[in-house]
Amino acid sequence: MTTAAAAPFRFFSLQVVRTRRLGPSLVRVTFDGPDLRDFHSDGQDQSLSLFLPHPGQSEPRVPIELGEGWWQSWRELPDEERAVMRSYTLRSLRRDADGHTAEIDIDFVLHGVEPGAAIEAGPASRWAAGAAAGDKVALLGPAVADNRAIRFRPPEDTDLVVIWGDETAVPAACSIVESLPAGLGARVWLEVPHAGDIQDVVTEADAEITWLVQEEKGTQSSPLALSALRDAQLPPSEHPYVWIAGESGCVKELRRHFVREREFDRRRVTFVGYWRQGLTEEQLREQE
């Protein structure tokens, strides 16, 4: 049993079809399932809630059968039984001949899974590193194409798109850039841990993409991003639009840069904190 398909969001029971390593820090996992025919999204940064099983579980434990009461019951399950919930963005979807969604891709950052890593891998990174065809997950996603979990919404008069994202925002940022129309100016900064994480992005837009590699600069997020953007010369524009996403503290600093230092209209700056330095998603959820 799922929530009503007419509601903006509902649960989808999915399984892994295949995986593909994109670089040292990134892996793409492709999912399918009969439920996906009711998955609808027209957004390039569509947010999703993914529920993963613990080691030894054949599928994630989420009390979907309780309908709208699932959340409280899920919270009350023992930690070792309750499905791990993590927030991700949709990288891409593919439709069948009838126009229904047949497959979706989600890109995972593999923090801490490499030998000798300085940080401990989280449950989602560990799951993604070992994901194999047939593995089962649950997804809380959109049943309505235009929904509130889509944040990239440039006004119609936009003549320049400015984008920054760290490795957690790279999937959404790449999807956005690929969707931009021919001739639209775009200046894009994407931050990744390793040079091997750099991807080819094909777009018809007049896009200049700069990859910021943390291992080359010996720093992370905020100082690296601020230095790059403060030094950047943006092309002249009448109606620029900014999309910045990633670590919350860095995102806030970059928003201040655009609104205060560059004097962009704050209503044309979309900023999204995907994670916060030093906090797990559970801790961040409790604070919020």
Coordinates of C-alpha atoms in Angstrom, one line a residue:
M1 CA 0.0 0.0 0.0
T2 CA 1.3 3.5 -0.8
T3 CA 0.1 7.0 -0.3
A4 CA -2.4 8.2 -2.9
A5 CA -0.9 8.6 -6.3
A6 CA -2.7 12.0 -6.6
A7 CA -0.7 13.4 -3.7
P8 CA 2.6 15.3 -4.6
F9 CA 4.8 12.5 -3.1
R10 CA 4.5 8.8 -2.6
F11 CA 6.6 5.7 -1.9
F12 CA 8.1 3.6 -4.7
S13 CA 9.5 0.1 -4.2
L14 CA 12.7 -0.1 -6.3
Q15 CA 15.6 -2.4 -7.0
V16 CA 19.1 -1.9 -8.3
V17 CA 19.5 -2.6 -12.0
R18 CA 23.2 -1.8 -12.4
T19 CA 26.0 0.5 -11.0
R20 CA 28.7 2.5 -12.7
R21 CA 31.8 4.1 -11.1
L22 CA 32.1 7.7 -12.2
G23 CA 35.4 8.4 -10.4
P24 CA 37.2 7.8 -7.1
S25 CA 34.4 9.5 -5.1
L26 CA 31.2 8.9 -7.2
V27 CA 29.1 5.9 -8.2
R28 CA 25.9 6.0 -10.3
V29 CA 23.2 3.5 -9.3
T30 CA 20.4 2.8 -11.7
F31 CA 17.0 1.6 -10.3
D32 CA 13.8 0.2 -11.8
G33 CA 10.5 -1.2 -10.5
P34 CA 6.9 -1.4 -11.6
D35 CA 6.0 1.5 -9.3
L36 CA 8.1 3.9 -11.4
R37 CA 5.3 4.3 -14.0
D38 CA 3.8 6.7 -11.5
F39 CA 7.0 8.6 -10.9
H40 CA 6.8 12.1 -12.4
S41 CA 9.3 15.0 -12.4
D42 CA 10.1 17.8 -14.7
G43 CA 12.8 19.3 -12.4
Q44 CA 16.6 19.1 -12.9
D45 CA 17.3 19.2 -9.1
Q46 CA 14.5 17.0 -7.9
S47 CA 15.0 16.1 -4.3
L48 CA 14.3 12.5 -3.2
S49 CA 14.2 10.6 0.1
L50 CA 15.9 7.2 -0.2
F51 CA 15.5 4.4 2.4
L52 CA 18.2 1.8 2.6
P53 CA 18.4 -1.5 4.4
H54 CA 20.9 -2.2 7.2
P55 CA 23.6 -4.9 6.5
G56 CA 21.9 -8.3 6.7
Q57 CA 18.4 -7.0 5.8
S58 CA 16.9 -8.0 2.5
E59 CA 15.0 -4.8 2.1
P60 CA 14.6 -1.5 4.1
R61 CA 12.1 -1.5 6.9
V62 CA 9.6 1.4 6.4
P63 CA 6.0 1.0 7.6
I64 CA 4.6 2.2 4.3
E65 CA 1.4 0.2 5.0
L66 CA 0.4 2.8 7.6
G67 CA -0.2 5.5 5.0
E68 CA 0.3 9.0 6.4
G69 CA 1.2 7.5 9.8
W70 CA 4.4 5.9 8.5
W71 CA 6.7 8.7 9.7
Q72 CA 6.0 8.4 13.4
S73 CA 6.1 4.6 13.3
W74 CA 9.4 4.7 11.4
R75 CA 10.9 7.0 14.0
E76 CA 9.9 4.7 16.8
L77 CA 11.5 1.6 15.3
P78 CA 14.8 0.4 16.9
D79 CA 17.9 2.0 15.4
E80 CA 19.2 -1.3 14.1
E81 CA 15.9 -2.1 12.3
R82 CA 14.8 1.3 11.1
A83 CA 15.7 1.9 7.4
V84 CA 18.4 4.5 6.9
M85 CA 16.9 7.6 5.3
R86 CA 19.1 9.9 3.2
S87 CA 18.3 12.8 0.9
Y88 CA 19.5 12.8 -2.7
T89 CA 18.8 14.5 -6.0
L90 CA 17.6 12.8 -9.2
R91 CA 20.4 12.6 -11.8
S92 CA 18.3 11.4 -14.7
L93 CA 15.3 9.3 -15.7
R94 CA 14.4 7.3 -18.8
R95 CA 11.0 6.6 -20.1
D96 CA 9.5 3.7 -21.9
A97 CA 7.6 3.7 -25.2
D98 CA 4.4 4.8 -23.4
G99 CA 6.1 7.8 -21.8
H100 CA 6.2 6.2 -18.3
T101 CA 9.3 6.4 -16.2
A102 CA 11.2 3.1 -16.6
E103 CA 14.6 3.8 -14.8
I104 CA 16.1 6.5 -12.6
D105 CA 19.7 7.3 -11.8
I106 CA 21.0 8.5 -8.5
D107 CA 24.7 9.4 -8.0
F108 CA 26.3 8.7 -4.6
V109 CA 29.3 10.3 -3.0
L110 CA 31.6 7.6 -1.6
H111 CA 32.9 9.5 1.5
G112 CA 35.3 7.3 3.5
V113 CA 35.1 4.0 1.6
E114 CA 38.6 4.2 0.1
P115 CA 41.4 2.5 1.9
G116 CA 43.1 4.8 4.4
A117 CA 40.3 7.4 4.3
A118 CA 40.5 10.1 6.9
I119 CA 36.8 10.0 7.7
E120 CA 34.5 7.0 8.5
A121 CA 32.1 6.0 5.7
G122 CA 28.4 6.6 6.4
P123 CA 25.7 4.0 5.9
A124 CA 24.7 5.4 2.5
S125 CA 28.3 5.4 1.2
R126 CA 28.9 1.9 2.4
W127 CA 25.6 0.7 0.8
A128 CA 26.3 2.4 -2.5
A129 CA 29.9 1.0 -2.7
G130 CA 28.6 -2.5 -2.4
A131 CA 25.3 -2.1 -4.3
A132 CA 24.5 -4.9 -6.7
A133 CA 21.7 -5.8 -9.1
G134 CA 18.6 -6.9 -7.3
D135 CA 19.2 -4.9 -4.1
K136 CA 16.0 -3.4 -2.8
V137 CA 15.3 0.1 -1.6
A138 CA 12.3 2.4 -1.0
L139 CA 12.0 5.9 -2.4
L140 CA 9.8 8.7 -1.3
G141 CA 9.5 10.7 -4.5
P142 CA 7.2 12.8 -6.7
A143 CA 4.0 11.7 -8.2
V144 CA 3.4 15.2 -9.6
A145 CA 5.8 16.6 -12.2
D146 CA 5.9 20.1 -10.8
N147 CA 6.4 19.8 -7.1
R148 CA 7.9 21.8 -4.2
A149 CA 11.0 19.6 -4.1
I150 CA 12.3 21.3 -7.3
R151 CA 14.4 24.4 -6.5
F152 CA 16.0 25.4 -9.8
R153 CA 13.4 27.9 -11.2
P154 CA 15.0 30.7 -13.2
P155 CA 12.7 33.5 -14.1
E156 CA 11.7 33.7 -17.8
D157 CA 13.9 36.8 -18.4
T158 CA 17.1 35.1 -17.1
D159 CA 20.0 36.0 -19.4
L160 CA 22.8 34.4 -17.3
V161 CA 22.8 31.4 -15.0
V162 CA 25.5 31.1 -12.3
I163 CA 25.9 27.8 -10.6
W164 CA 28.1 26.5 -7.8
G165 CA 27.9 23.0 -6.2
D166 CA 30.1 20.7 -4.2
E167 CA 30.4 17.0 -4.8
T168 CA 26.9 16.4 -3.3
A169 CA 25.4 18.9 -5.7
V170 CA 27.3 17.8 -8.8
P171 CA 24.5 15.4 -10.0
A172 CA 21.8 18.1 -9.9
A173 CA 24.2 20.8 -11.2
C174 CA 25.2 18.6 -14.2
S175 CA 21.5 17.8 -14.9
I176 CA 20.7 21.5 -14.8
V177 CA 23.6 22.5 -17.2
E178 CA 22.6 19.8 -19.6
S179 CA 19.1 21.1 -19.8
L180 CA 19.9 24.8 -20.4
P181 CA 18.7 26.1 -23.8
A182 CA 21.0 27.0 -26.7
G183 CA 22.7 30.3 -26.4
L184 CA 21.9 31.0 -22.7
G185 CA 25.0 32.1 -20.9
A186 CA 26.1 30.0 -17.9
R187 CA 29.1 30.2 -15.6
V188 CA 29.5 27.0 -13.5
W189 CA 31.8 26.0 -10.7
L190 CA 31.7 22.4 -9.5
E191 CA 33.8 21.1 -6.6
V192 CA 35.0 17.5 -6.3
P193 CA 37.5 15.7 -4.1
H194 CA 39.7 14.2 -6.9
A195 CA 40.6 15.0 -10.5
G196 CA 39.2 11.6 -11.5
D197 CA 35.8 12.8 -10.4
I198 CA 35.6 15.4 -13.2
Q199 CA 32.8 14.5 -15.7
D200 CA 32.0 15.5 -19.3
V201 CA 28.9 17.7 -19.4
V202 CA 27.3 18.2 -22.8
T203 CA 25.0 21.3 -23.1
E204 CA 23.7 23.6 -25.9
A205 CA 24.1 26.6 -23.6
D206 CA 27.0 29.0 -23.7
A207 CA 28.5 27.4 -20.6
E208 CA 31.9 27.8 -19.1
I209 CA 32.4 25.0 -16.5
T210 CA 35.3 25.2 -14.0
W211 CA 36.1 22.2 -11.9
L212 CA 37.6 22.9 -8.5
V213 CA 39.6 19.9 -7.3
Q214 CA 40.1 19.7 -3.5
E215 CA 43.1 17.5 -3.6
E216 CA 45.0 19.9 -5.8
K217 CA 44.2 22.9 -3.7
G218 CA 44.6 21.2 -0.3
T219 CA 41.4 22.8 1.0
Q220 CA 37.7 22.1 1.0
S221 CA 34.4 23.9 0.4
S222 CA 34.1 27.4 1.8
P223 CA 37.6 28.9 1.2
L224 CA 38.1 27.2 -2.2
A225 CA 34.6 28.2 -3.4
L226 CA 34.8 31.8 -2.1
S227 CA 38.3 32.4 -3.6
A228 CA 37.2 31.1 -7.0
L229 CA 34.0 33.1 -7.1
R230 CA 35.4 36.4 -5.7
D231 CA 38.0 36.3 -8.4
A232 CA 35.6 35.5 -11.2
Q233 CA 34.7 38.0 -13.9
L234 CA 31.1 37.4 -14.9
P235 CA 29.8 38.4 -18.3
P236 CA 27.5 41.4 -18.4
S237 CA 23.8 40.6 -17.8
E238 CA 20.6 42.4 -17.1
H239 CA 18.8 39.5 -15.3
P240 CA 21.2 36.9 -13.8
Y241 CA 20.0 34.0 -11.8
V242 CA 22.1 32.0 -9.3
W243 CA 21.8 28.4 -8.0
I244 CA 24.1 27.3 -5.3
A245 CA 23.9 24.0 -3.4
G246 CA 26.1 21.9 -1.1
E247 CA 27.4 22.2 2.4
S248 CA 25.2 24.6 4.4
G249 CA 27.9 26.9 5.7
C250 CA 29.5 27.4 2.3
V251 CA 26.2 27.9 0.6
K252 CA 25.3 30.7 3.1
E253 CA 28.6 32.4 2.6
L254 CA 28.3 32.3 -1.2
R255 CA 24.8 33.7 -1.0
R256 CA 26.1 36.7 1.0
H257 CA 28.8 37.1 -1.7
F258 CA 26.2 37.4 -4.5
V259 CA 23.7 39.5 -2.5
R260 CA 26.0 41.8 -0.6
E261 CA 29.2 42.0 -2.6
R262 CA 27.8 41.6 -6.2
E263 CA 24.4 43.1 -5.2
F264 CA 22.3 40.5 -7.0
D265 CA 18.6 40.6 -6.3
R266 CA 18.2 38.1 -3.4
R267 CA 15.0 36.9 -5.0
R268 CA 17.0 35.6 -7.9
V269 CA 19.5 33.6 -5.8
T270 CA 18.4 30.0 -5.0
F271 CA 20.5 28.4 -2.2
V272 CA 20.1 24.9 -0.9
G273 CA 22.0 23.3 2.0
Y274 CA 22.4 19.6 1.2
W275 CA 24.5 18.8 4.3
R276 CA 26.3 20.5 7.2
Q277 CA 29.9 20.0 8.2
G278 CA 30.3 17.8 11.3
L279 CA 26.7 16.6 11.5
T280 CA 25.0 13.4 10.3
E281 CA 21.7 13.7 8.5
E282 CA 20.0 12.4 11.6
Q283 CA 21.6 15.1 13.7
L284 CA 20.7 17.8 11.2
R285 CA 17.1 16.6 11.0
E286 CA 16.9 16.8 14.8
Q287 CA 18.2 20.4 14.8
E288 CA 15.7 21.4 12.2

